[in-house]
Coordinates of C-alpha atoms in Angstrom, one line a residue:
X56 CA 77.2 19.0 97.5
X57 CA 74.5 20.8 99.5
X58 CA 76.9 21.3 102.4
X59 CA 79.6 22.9 100.1
X60 CA 77.0 25.4 98.7
X61 CA 75.9 26.2 102.2
X62 CA 79.5 26.7 103.3
X63 CA 80.2 29.0 100.4
X64 CA 77.0 31.0 101.2
X65 CA 78.0 31.3 104.8
X66 CA 81.5 32.5 103.9
X67 CA 80.1 35.1 101.4
X68 CA 77.6 36.3 104.0
X69 CA 80.4 36.7 106.6
X70 CA 82.6 38.6 104.1
X71 CA 79.7 41.0 103.1
X72 CA 78.8 41.4 106.8
X73 CA 82.5 42.3 107.6
X74 CA 82.7 44.8 104.8
X75 CA 79.5 46.6 105.9
X76 CA 80.4 46.4 109.5
X77 CA 83.6 48.3 108.7
X78 CA 81.6 51.0 106.9
X79 CA 79.1 51.1 109.7
X80 CA 81.9 51.7 112.1
X81 CA 83.1 54.6 110.0
X82 CA 79.6 56.0 109.9
X83 CA 79.4 55.8 113.7
X84 CA 82.8 57.6 114.0
X85 CA 81.6 60.4 111.8
X86 CA 78.3 60.7 113.7
X87 CA 80.3 61.0 116.9
X88 CA 82.4 63.7 115.3
X89 CA 79.3 65.6 114.2
X90 CA 77.7 65.4 117.6
X91 CA 80.8 66.8 119.2
X92 CA 81.2 69.8 116.9
X93 CA 79.2 73.0 117.3
X94 CA 78.5 75.8 114.8
X95 CA 77.3 75.1 111.3
X96 CA 75.8 71.7 110.9
X97 CA 77.5 69.4 108.5
X98 CA 74.4 69.0 106.4
X99 CA 74.8 65.2 106.6
X100 CA 71.6 63.1 105.9
X101 CA 72.0 60.8 108.8
X102 CA 69.1 58.7 107.6
X103 CA 71.3 57.3 104.9
X104 CA 72.8 53.9 105.8
X105 CA 76.1 54.8 104.2
X106 CA 78.1 58.0 104.8
X107 CA 79.6 57.9 101.3
X108 CA 77.2 60.5 99.9
X109 CA 77.7 62.9 102.8
X110 CA 79.2 66.3 102.0
X111 CA 83.0 66.2 102.4
X112 CA 83.1 62.5 102.7
X113 CA 84.7 60.2 100.1
X114 CA 84.7 56.4 100.1
X115 CA 86.7 53.8 98.3
X116 CA 84.2 51.3 96.8
X117 CA 86.8 48.6 96.5
X118 CA 87.4 48.4 100.3
X119 CA 84.0 50.1 101.2
X120 CA 85.7 52.4 103.7
X121 CA 85.9 56.2 104.2
X122 CA 89.2 57.5 102.8
X123 CA 88.7 61.3 102.7
X124 CA 87.2 63.8 105.1
X125 CA 87.3 67.4 103.8
X126 CA 85.4 70.1 105.8
X127 CA 87.5 73.3 105.3
X128 CA 85.9 76.5 106.5
X129 CA 82.7 75.1 107.8
X130 CA 82.6 77.1 111.0
X131 CA 83.1 74.0 113.2
X132 CA 84.0 74.6 116.8
X133 CA 84.6 72.6 120.0
X134 CA 87.2 69.8 120.6
X135 CA 87.8 66.7 118.5
X136 CA 86.7 63.7 120.5
X137 CA 88.3 60.3 120.9
X138 CA 86.9 57.4 118.9
X139 CA 86.0 59.6 116.0
X140 CA 88.8 60.4 113.5
X141 CA 90.9 57.7 115.1
X142 CA 88.4 55.1 114.1
X143 CA 88.7 56.0 110.4
X144 CA 91.6 53.7 110.0
X145 CA 91.6 53.8 106.2
X146 CA 91.6 57.6 106.0
X147 CA 94.0 59.0 103.4
X148 CA 93.1 62.7 103.5
X149 CA 91.9 64.8 106.5
X150 CA 91.3 68.5 106.0
X151 CA 89.6 70.6 108.7
X152 CA 91.5 73.8 108.0
X153 CA 90.0 77.3 108.7
X154 CA 87.6 76.3 111.4
X155 CA 87.4 77.1 115.1
X156 CA 88.4 73.7 116.6
X157 CA 90.3 73.8 119.9
X158 CA 91.8 71.7 122.6
X159 CA 94.4 68.9 122.2
X160 CA 94.6 66.6 119.2
X161 CA 93.1 63.2 120.0
X162 CA 95.7 60.7 121.1
X163 CA 94.2 58.0 118.8
X164 CA 95.0 60.1 115.7
X165 CA 98.0 57.7 115.3
X166 CA 95.5 54.9 114.4
X167 CA 95.0 56.5 111.0
X168 CA 98.1 54.8 109.6
X169 CA 97.1 55.2 106.0
X170 CA 96.9 59.1 106.3
X171 CA 98.8 60.9 103.4
X172 CA 97.6 64.5 103.9
X173 CA 96.8 66.1 107.2
X174 CA 95.7 69.8 107.1
X175 CA 94.5 71.4 110.4
X176 CA 95.8 74.9 109.8
X177 CA 94.0 78.0 111.0
X178 CA 92.2 76.5 114.0
X179 CA 92.8 76.9 117.8
X180 CA 94.4 73.6 118.7
X181 CA 96.8 73.8 121.7
X182 CA 99.2 71.7 123.7
X183 CA 101.8 69.5 122.1
X184 CA 101.5 67.1 119.1
X185 CA 100.7 63.6 120.5
X186 CA 103.4 61.0 120.4
X187 CA 101.1 58.6 118.5
X188 CA 101.1 61.1 115.6
X189 CA 104.5 59.9 114.7
X190 CA 103.1 56.4 113.8
X191 CA 101.8 57.9 110.6
X192 CA 104.6 56.7 108.4
X193 CA 102.6 57.2 105.1
X194 CA 102.2 61.0 105.7
X195 CA 103.3 63.1 102.7
X196 CA 101.9 66.5 103.8
X197 CA 101.3 68.0 107.3
X198 CA 100.0 71.5 108.0
X199 CA 99.5 72.7 111.5
X200 CA 99.9 76.4 110.7
X201 CA 98.0 79.1 112.8
X202 CA 97.2 77.1 115.9
X203 CA 98.6 77.3 119.5
X204 CA 100.8 74.2 119.7
X205 CA 103.6 74.6 122.1
X206 CA 106.6 72.7 123.4
X207 CA 109.6 71.7 121.4
X208 CA 109.4 70.4 117.8
X209 CA 109.9 66.7 118.4
X210 CA 112.9 64.9 116.8
X211 CA 110.4 62.0 116.2
X212 CA 109.4 63.8 113.0
X213 CA 112.4 61.9 111.6
X214 CA 110.1 58.8 111.7
X215 CA 107.9 60.3 109.0
X216 CA 110.5 59.4 106.3
X217 CA 108.1 60.0 103.4
X218 CA 107.1 63.5 104.4
X219 CA 107.3 66.1 101.7
X220 CA 105.5 69.1 103.2
X221 CA 105.7 70.2 106.8
X222 CA 104.1 73.5 107.8
X223 CA 104.3 74.4 111.5
X224 CA 104.3 78.3 111.3
X225 CA 102.4 80.6 113.6
X226 CA 102.3 78.4 116.7
X227 CA 104.1 78.6 120.0
X228 CA 106.9 76.1 119.5
X229 CA 110.0 76.8 121.5
X230 CA 113.5 75.4 121.9
X231 CA 115.8 74.5 119.1
X232 CA 115.0 73.0 115.7
X233 CA 115.7 69.2 115.5
X234 CA 118.0 68.0 112.7
X235 CA 115.5 66.4 110.4
X236 CA 118.1 64.5 108.4
X237 CA 115.9 61.5 107.8
X238 CA 113.4 63.5 105.8
X239 CA 115.2 63.3 102.5
X240 CA 112.0 64.0 100.5
X241 CA 111.1 67.2 102.4
X242 CA 110.7 70.0 99.8
X243 CA 108.3 72.4 101.6
X244 CA 109.0 73.5 105.2
X245 CA 107.9 76.5 107.3
X246 CA 108.4 77.2 111.0
X247 CA 108.1 81.0 110.9
X248 CA 106.6 83.0 113.7
X249 CA 107.2 80.6 116.6
X250 CA 109.6 81.0 119.6
X251 CA 112.4 78.9 118.3
X252 CA 116.0 79.6 119.2
X253 CA 119.5 78.5 118.1
X254 CA 121.0 77.6 114.8
X255 CA 119.3 76.1 111.8
X256 CA 120.5 72.5 111.2
X257 CA 122.3 71.7 108.0
X258 CA 119.5 69.4 106.9
X259 CA 117.2 72.4 106.7
X260 CA 119.6 74.9 105.3
X261 CA 118.2 74.4 101.8
X262 CA 115.0 76.2 102.6
X263 CA 114.3 79.9 102.0
X264 CA 114.7 82.5 104.7
X265 CA 110.9 83.2 105.0
X266 CA 110.6 79.6 106.3
X267 CA 112.3 80.8 109.5
X268 CA 111.1 84.4 110.1
X269 CA 109.7 85.5 113.4
X270 CA 112.0 83.4 115.5
X271 CA 115.4 83.8 117.2
X272 CA 117.2 81.5 114.8
X273 CA 120.5 82.1 113.2
X274 CA 122.1 80.9 110.0
X275 CA 123.8 81.7 106.8
X276 CA 120.8 83.4 105.1
X277 CA 121.1 87.1 104.3
X278 CA 118.0 87.9 106.4
X279 CA 119.0 86.0 109.5
X280 CA 121.7 86.8 112.0
X281 CA 124.9 84.8 111.7
X282 CA 125.4 82.3 114.6
X283 CA 127.9 83.8 117.0
X284 CA 131.0 81.9 118.1
X285 CA 131.2 80.7 121.7
X286 CA 134.1 83.0 122.6
X287 CA 133.0 84.3 126.0
X288 CA 136.0 84.4 128.3
X289 CA 135.9 81.7 130.9
X290 CA 137.1 84.0 133.7
X291 CA 134.3 86.5 133.2
X292 CA 132.1 86.8 136.2
X293 CA 128.4 86.5 135.8
X294 CA 127.7 87.7 139.3
X295 CA 126.0 91.1 139.8
X296 CA 126.7 93.4 142.8
X297 CA 123.9 94.2 145.2
X298 CA 123.8 97.9 144.0
X299 CA 123.3 96.8 140.4
X300 CA 120.5 94.4 141.3
X301 CA 118.8 97.1 143.4
X302 CA 119.0 99.5 140.4
X303 CA 117.5 96.9 138.1
X304 CA 114.6 96.3 140.5
X305 CA 113.9 100.0 141.0
X306 CA 114.1 100.7 137.2
X307 CA 111.8 97.8 136.5
X308 CA 109.2 99.1 139.0
X309 CA 109.3 102.6 137.4
X310 CA 109.1 101.1 133.9
X311 CA 106.1 98.9 134.9
X312 CA 104.3 101.9 136.4
X313 CA 104.8 104.0 133.2
X314 CA 103.6 101.1 131.0
X315 CA 100.4 100.7 133.1
X316 CA 99.8 104.5 132.8
X317 CA 100.2 104.4 129.0
X318 CA 97.9 101.3 128.7
X319 CA 95.3 103.1 130.8
X320 CA 95.4 106.2 128.6
X321 CA 95.2 104.0 125.4
X322 CA 92.2 102.0 126.7
X323 CA 90.3 105.2 127.6
X324 CA 90.9 106.6 124.1
X325 CA 89.9 103.4 122.4
X326 CA 86.7 103.2 124.4
X327 CA 85.8 106.8 123.4
X328 CA 86.5 106.1 119.8
X329 CA 84.3 103.0 119.8
X330 CA 81.4 104.9 121.4
X331 CA 81.6 107.7 118.7
X332 CA 81.8 105.4 115.7
X333 CA 79.8 102.5 114.4
X334 CA 82.7 101.2 112.3
X335 CA 83.8 97.6 113.1
X336 CA 87.3 96.5 112.2
X337 CA 88.1 93.2 113.9
X338 CA 88.9 90.9 111.0
X339 CA 91.6 88.4 112.0
X340 CA 93.5 89.5 108.9
X341 CA 93.4 93.3 109.7
X342 CA 96.7 95.1 110.2
X343 CA 97.5 98.6 111.5
X344 CA 98.6 99.5 108.0
X345 CA 95.1 100.2 106.9
X346 CA 93.8 103.7 107.7
X347 CA 90.2 104.7 108.3
X348 CA 88.2 105.7 105.2
X349 CA 85.0 107.8 105.0
X350 CA 81.9 105.9 105.9
X351 CA 79.3 105.2 103.4
X352 CA 77.0 102.3 102.6
X353 CA 76.8 100.3 99.4
X354 CA 73.2 101.3 99.1
X355 CA 74.0 105.0 99.6
X356 CA 76.8 105.1 97.0
X357 CA 74.7 103.0 94.6
X358 CA 71.1 103.7 95.1
X359 CA 70.0 101.4 92.2
X360 CA 71.3 98.4 94.1
X361 CA 68.1 98.4 96.1
X362 CA 66.5 96.7 93.2
X363 CA 68.0 93.4 94.3
X364 CA 65.3 93.0 96.9
X365 CA 62.7 92.5 94.1
X366 CA 64.4 89.2 93.1
X367 CA 64.4 86.7 95.9
X368 CA 63.3 83.6 94.1
X369 CA 66.4 81.4 95.1
X370 CA 65.3 79.0 97.8
X371 CA 66.8 75.7 96.8
X372 CA 70.0 74.1 97.9
X373 CA 72.9 74.2 95.6
X374 CA 75.6 71.5 95.4
X375 CA 78.5 73.3 97.2
X376 CA 76.7 76.2 98.9
X377 CA 73.4 76.5 100.6
X378 CA 70.9 79.3 100.2
X379 CA 69.6 80.6 103.5
X380 CA 66.0 81.3 104.3
X381 CA 64.0 84.3 102.9
X382 CA 65.7 86.6 105.4
X383 CA 69.0 86.1 103.5
X384 CA 67.3 87.3 100.2
X385 CA 69.0 84.7 98.0
X386 CA 72.5 84.8 99.3
X387 CA 74.5 81.6 98.7
X388 CA 77.2 80.9 101.3
X389 CA 80.3 78.8 101.3
X390 CA 82.2 77.4 104.3
X391 CA 82.4 79.3 107.6
X392 CA 80.4 82.3 106.5
X393 CA 77.2 80.2 106.4
X394 CA 74.2 82.4 107.6
X395 CA 76.7 85.0 108.9
X396 CA 74.7 87.9 107.4
X397 CA 71.8 88.5 105.1
X398 CA 71.7 90.4 101.8
X399 CA 70.0 93.3 103.6
X400 CA 72.7 93.4 106.3
X401 CA 75.3 93.5 103.5
X402 CA 73.8 96.3 101.5
X403 CA 73.1 98.5 104.5
X404 CA 76.5 98.0 106.0
X405 CA 79.1 100.8 106.5
X406 CA 81.4 100.4 103.5
X407 CA 84.3 102.0 101.7
X408 CA 85.2 101.7 98.0
X409 CA 88.5 99.9 97.5
X410 CA 88.7 100.2 93.8
X411 CA 87.0 100.0 90.4
X412 CA 88.2 97.7 87.6
X413 CA 87.1 95.9 84.5
X414 CA 85.0 93.4 86.5
X415 CA 83.3 95.9 88.7
X416 CA 83.5 97.9 91.9
X417 CA 85.1 96.5 95.1
X418 CA 83.9 97.5 98.5
X419 CA 85.0 96.7 102.1
X420 CA 81.8 96.2 104.2
X421 CA 81.7 96.4 108.0
X422 CA 78.8 94.3 109.2
X423 CA 77.2 93.7 112.6
X424 CA 78.6 90.9 114.9
X425 CA 82.1 92.0 114.2
X426 CA 82.2 90.8 110.7
X427 CA 84.2 92.4 107.9
X428 CA 84.1 91.2 104.2
X429 CA 85.0 92.4 100.7
X430 CA 82.2 92.7 98.2
X431 CA 82.7 92.6 94.5
X432 CA 79.8 94.2 92.6
X433 CA 80.1 92.7 89.1
X434 CA 79.3 94.8 86.0
X435 CA 78.6 93.8 82.4
X436 CA 77.8 90.1 83.3
X437 CA 77.3 88.5 79.9
X438 CA 76.4 84.9 80.8
X439 CA 73.0 83.3 81.7
X440 CA 72.0 82.7 85.3
X441 CA 72.6 79.0 84.9
X442 CA 76.1 79.5 83.6
X443 CA 76.8 82.1 86.2
X444 CA 75.8 79.9 89.1
X445 CA 77.7 76.9 87.8
X446 CA 80.9 78.9 87.3
X447 CA 80.7 80.6 90.7
X448 CA 79.9 77.3 92.4
X449 CA 83.0 75.9 90.8
X450 CA 85.1 78.8 92.0
X451 CA 83.6 78.4 95.5
X452 CA 84.9 74.8 95.6
X453 CA 88.5 75.9 95.0
X454 CA 90.6 76.0 98.2
X455 CA 94.3 76.7 98.5
X456 CA 96.6 78.4 101.0
X457 CA 97.5 81.1 98.5
X458 CA 94.0 81.8 97.1
X459 CA 91.4 84.1 98.7
X460 CA 88.4 81.8 99.4
X461 CA 85.0 82.7 98.0
X462 CA 82.6 83.2 100.9
X463 CA 79.2 84.0 99.3
X464 CA 77.5 85.2 96.2
X465 CA 74.2 86.7 95.1
X466 CA 72.6 86.6 91.6
X467 CA 69.7 88.9 91.0
X468 CA 68.1 90.4 88.0
X469 CA 69.9 93.7 88.3
X470 CA 72.8 92.9 90.6
X471 CA 75.5 90.2 90.9
X472 CA 77.6 90.2 94.0
X473 CA 80.7 88.2 95.1
X474 CA 81.8 88.1 98.7
X475 CA 85.4 87.4 99.8
X476 CA 87.4 87.4 103.1
X477 CA 88.8 90.8 104.1
X478 CA 92.5 91.2 104.3
X479 CA 94.6 94.1 105.6
X480 CA 96.1 95.4 102.3
X481 CA 97.2 94.6 98.8
X482 CA 100.5 94.5 97.0
X483 CA 99.5 97.5 95.0
X484 CA 98.7 99.5 98.1
X485 CA 102.0 98.6 99.7
X486 CA 104.1 99.4 96.6
X487 CA 102.3 102.4 95.3
X488 CA 99.9 103.7 98.0
X489 CA 100.5 106.9 99.9
X490 CA 99.2 105.6 103.2
X491 CA 101.7 102.7 103.6
X492 CA 105.5 102.9 103.5
X493 CA 107.1 100.2 101.4
X494 CA 110.2 100.2 103.6
X495 CA 108.8 97.1 105.2
X496 CA 109.0 95.3 101.8
X497 CA 112.5 93.9 102.3
X498 CA 114.0 91.7 99.7
X499 CA 113.0 88.6 101.8
X500 CA 109.4 89.8 102.0
X501 CA 109.3 90.4 98.2
X502 CA 110.7 87.0 97.5
X503 CA 108.1 85.5 99.8
X504 CA 105.3 87.3 98.0
X505 CA 106.6 86.2 94.6
X506 CA 106.8 82.6 95.6
X507 CA 103.3 82.7 97.3
X508 CA 101.7 84.2 94.2
X509 CA 103.5 81.7 91.9
X510 CA 102.3 78.8 94.0
X511 CA 98.7 80.0 94.0
X512 CA 98.6 80.5 90.2
X513 CA 100.3 77.2 89.6
X514 CA 97.6 75.5 91.7
X515 CA 94.9 77.0 89.5
X516 CA 96.7 75.9 86.3
X517 CA 97.0 72.4 87.6
X518 CA 93.1 72.1 87.8
X519 CA 93.0 71.8 84.0
X520 CA 94.7 73.0 80.8
X521 CA 91.9 75.6 80.2
X522 CA 91.8 76.9 83.8
X523 CA 93.3 80.4 84.1
X524 CA 93.0 83.4 86.3
X525 CA 92.5 86.0 83.7
X526 CA 93.0 89.2 85.8
X527 CA 96.4 89.0 87.6
X528 CA 97.5 92.4 88.9
X529 CA 99.0 93.7 92.1
X530 CA 95.6 95.0 93.4
X531 CA 94.4 91.4 93.3
X532 CA 97.3 90.2 95.3
X533 CA 96.2 90.5 98.9
X534 CA 98.5 90.5 101.9
X535 CA 98.1 89.4 105.5
X536 CA 99.9 91.2 108.4
X537 CA 102.7 88.7 108.0
X538 CA 102.9 89.5 104.2
X539 CA 101.5 86.1 103.2
X540 CA 100.3 86.5 99.6
X541 CA 96.8 85.5 98.5
X542 CA 95.5 85.7 94.9
X543 CA 92.0 87.0 94.5
X544 CA 89.3 87.4 91.8
X545 CA 90.3 84.3 89.9
X546 CA 87.9 83.3 87.1
X547 CA 85.7 86.4 87.1
X548 CA 86.9 87.8 83.8
X549 CA 85.0 84.9 82.0
X550 CA 81.7 86.1 83.4
X551 CA 81.8 89.7 81.9
X552 CA 81.7 91.0 78.4
X553 CA 84.8 92.0 76.6
X554 CA 86.0 95.6 77.0
X555 CA 87.9 97.7 74.6
X556 CA 90.2 99.4 77.1
X557 CA 91.6 96.1 78.6
X558 CA 95.1 96.9 77.3
X559 CA 95.2 99.9 79.6
X560 CA 95.6 97.7 82.6
X561 CA 99.3 97.2 82.0
X562 CA 99.2 93.5 82.9
X563 CA 97.5 92.2 79.8
X564 CA 99.4 89.9 77.4
X565 CA 99.8 91.3 73.9
X566 CA 97.9 88.5 72.2
X567 CA 94.8 88.9 74.3
X568 CA 92.1 90.7 72.3
X569 CA 89.0 89.5 74.2
X570 CA 89.3 89.6 78.0
X571 CA 87.0 86.6 78.3
X572 CA 89.3 84.3 76.4
X573 CA 91.9 83.9 79.1
X574 CA 94.8 81.5 78.8
X575 CA 97.5 80.1 81.1
X576 CA 100.2 81.7 78.9
X577 CA 98.5 85.1 79.3
X578 CA 98.5 84.5 83.1
X579 CA 102.3 83.8 82.9
X580 CA 102.7 87.2 81.2
X581 CA 100.7 89.0 83.9
X582 CA 102.7 87.2 86.6
X583 CA 105.9 88.2 84.9
X584 CA 104.7 91.8 85.1
X585 CA 104.1 91.3 88.9
X586 CA 107.7 90.2 89.3
X587 CA 108.9 93.3 87.4
X588 CA 106.7 95.4 89.7
X589 CA 108.3 93.8 92.8
X590 CA 111.7 94.4 91.4
X591 CA 111.3 97.9 90.0
X592 CA 108.7 99.4 92.4
X593 CA 107.0 100.9 89.3
X594 CA 103.2 100.7 88.6
X595 CA 102.5 98.8 85.4
X596 CA 99.0 100.6 85.2
X597 CA 100.7 104.0 84.8
X598 CA 102.8 105.1 81.9
X599 CA 106.5 104.6 82.7
X600 CA 107.5 107.6 80.5
X601 CA 106.0 110.2 78.3
X602 CA 105.7 107.8 75.5
X603 CA 103.4 105.5 77.5
X604 CA 105.9 102.6 77.4
X605 CA 104.7 99.5 79.2
X606 CA 106.8 98.1 82.1
X607 CA 108.3 95.0 80.3
X608 CA 109.5 97.2 77.4
X609 CA 110.8 99.8 79.8
X610 CA 112.8 97.2 81.7
X611 CA 114.4 95.8 78.5
X612 CA 115.3 99.2 77.3
X613 CA 116.9 100.3 80.6
X614 CA 118.9 97.0 80.7
X615 CA 120.3 97.7 77.2
X616 CA 121.0 101.4 77.7
X617 CA 122.1 101.7 81.4
X618 CA 122.7 98.2 82.7
X619 CA 120.7 95.6 84.6
X620 CA 121.2 97.1 88.1
X621 CA 119.5 100.4 87.1
X622 CA 116.1 98.9 86.9
X623 CA 115.8 97.9 90.5
X624 CA 113.6 99.8 93.1
X625 CA 115.8 102.3 95.0
X626 CA 114.4 100.7 98.2
X627 CA 116.3 97.6 97.3
X628 CA 119.7 99.3 97.2
X629 CA 120.5 98.3 100.7
X630 CA 120.1 94.6 99.8
X631 CA 122.1 94.6 96.6
X632 CA 125.4 93.6 98.2
X633 CA 124.0 90.5 99.7
X634 CA 121.1 89.6 97.3
X635 CA 122.1 91.1 93.9
X636 CA 122.6 87.7 92.4
X637 CA 119.1 86.6 93.4
X638 CA 117.6 89.9 92.1
X639 CA 119.3 89.5 88.7
X640 CA 118.1 85.9 88.5
X641 CA 114.5 86.8 89.3
X642 CA 114.7 89.7 86.7
X643 CA 115.8 87.3 84.0
X644 CA 112.9 85.0 84.9
X645 CA 110.4 87.9 84.8
X646 CA 111.7 88.9 81.3
X647 CA 111.2 85.4 80.0
X648 CA 107.7 85.4 81.4
X649 CA 106.8 88.6 79.6
X650 CA 108.0 87.4 76.2
X651 CA 106.0 88.8 73.3
X652 CA 105.7 85.2 72.0
X653 CA 103.4 83.0 74.2
X654 CA 105.2 79.8 73.3
X655 CA 108.4 81.1 74.8
X656 CA 106.9 81.7 78.2
X657 CA 107.6 79.0 80.8
X658 CA 104.7 77.1 82.4
X659 CA 103.9 78.1 86.0
X660 CA 105.2 74.8 87.4
X661 CA 108.7 75.6 86.0
X662 CA 108.4 79.2 87.2
X663 CA 107.6 78.1 90.8
X664 CA 110.5 75.6 90.7
X665 CA 112.9 78.3 89.5
X666 CA 111.9 80.8 92.1
X667 CA 112.5 78.2 94.8
X668 CA 115.9 77.5 93.3
X669 CA 116.8 81.2 93.2
X670 CA 116.0 81.8 96.9
X671 CA 117.5 78.5 98.0

């Protein structure tokens, strides 16, 4: 009897020891990762015997292992070492997006055979994808966008038969696209802006043209060149005469000399302009479409903002952000912008006013150390400090590829500031601004913007039935130099008091009487107005005619009086022969979104699905 109890005790001890040894191994792997990375510390309390309480780490208590590692935008740099991520064999989700990681992916990544989601976008990884990666048969989503991976896209992706999302855009992949016929569940795919050549395989023909932009690919899409037939005569000589070759060489030398001369002149002019100006404009998102604006500072334009320096009582850590020391004057930072600047740096920076709206004034601030941010100075904040911080902390935890991330905020007695990433331009500026021509807004680009905005809003709505944006308009749709669409200023309307002139914005749903009481159906109405804006080129914030008719009513009246094709932006005329069916389908969807009756408006999930079907 005693021996059986002793045996049971020993077996139980061995089982417990095995469980904790696995967790200890995961803890050791994470510590190795932390030691290898430079930049912002991970804020992990390494004195804890378990890593399950560390920021960005999630464990499964049933197996007592680490199953998620999410560290997006933490300013991490250096290379990913062996025996770190690869040792987390029960990992389901790995997100290290928007950092500064470099080098090759570790070869032992293939040991994470339970991995479902892998997001490494917007880093500096290089080389080719390791062959062991294709052992991850449970993968559902892969995003390697915005790195420097090269080589050919491996046909071994066909091994990942459960894959639903594959993003490989903005790398250096070359060669032809493999026929991914085994990926029957693939419904999101993007290889744009690589160096791919050849024809698009039939297995990928269902995806929209924006998935293939920036390559030398051919296919049936209206925005891609058709694949030429191989009809070159067999007796045509490819040999060039000696005189032709000599001419090519001489012409190349002259061309090279002229190019060097032009570069020399440009470099001299740039150096002179930098010496005579303190303005900094080196954001990774900046585009040549943005023109210089008069210099000013936030303090100079708003002298009363200096009162914020009298309120620097915030010194405690907050759950998702961390307040810096006294030099930061109470700024709360998120992600990679941690300790990037102080409040004093921000307020004294050279700045330009981007616009004024119901939620406050928006500035672009040019800081030292080559940093550029957008600052929202909120007005009429009507909630308590506790509610404000809780709400903004919640917003700071939202991350998605079509949402502008919140980088920092400040709460003071007299001032409340929200800090975002800076981007080159907005949809409003491209459609209606005088500085930028909208000729670049081809039909393919407009469709890409519509889909990106829809996906971003859908993601917000999926967070809960009461989660809504509340302020969707074209000036809050920001665009990168590749015309990727990012939705900004989500959730801020709920922090400010109601205003009587909210209806003047042109995007507000007819049932909204209090701008704080936002709803998902009201968001759908605003998004429908965005679609109409893309289709017609008209500004919903301005009266369409002398009677002050709003854009949705104007569109419906023109359709009845003159016909459906008369509402489209004249800039789209050159696409009507090839894309008229898509334009009409999107117009019908926009009209249903802007129905006067909220219950008749489709949910964002259905809208996103229908947009994908229209451009398929």
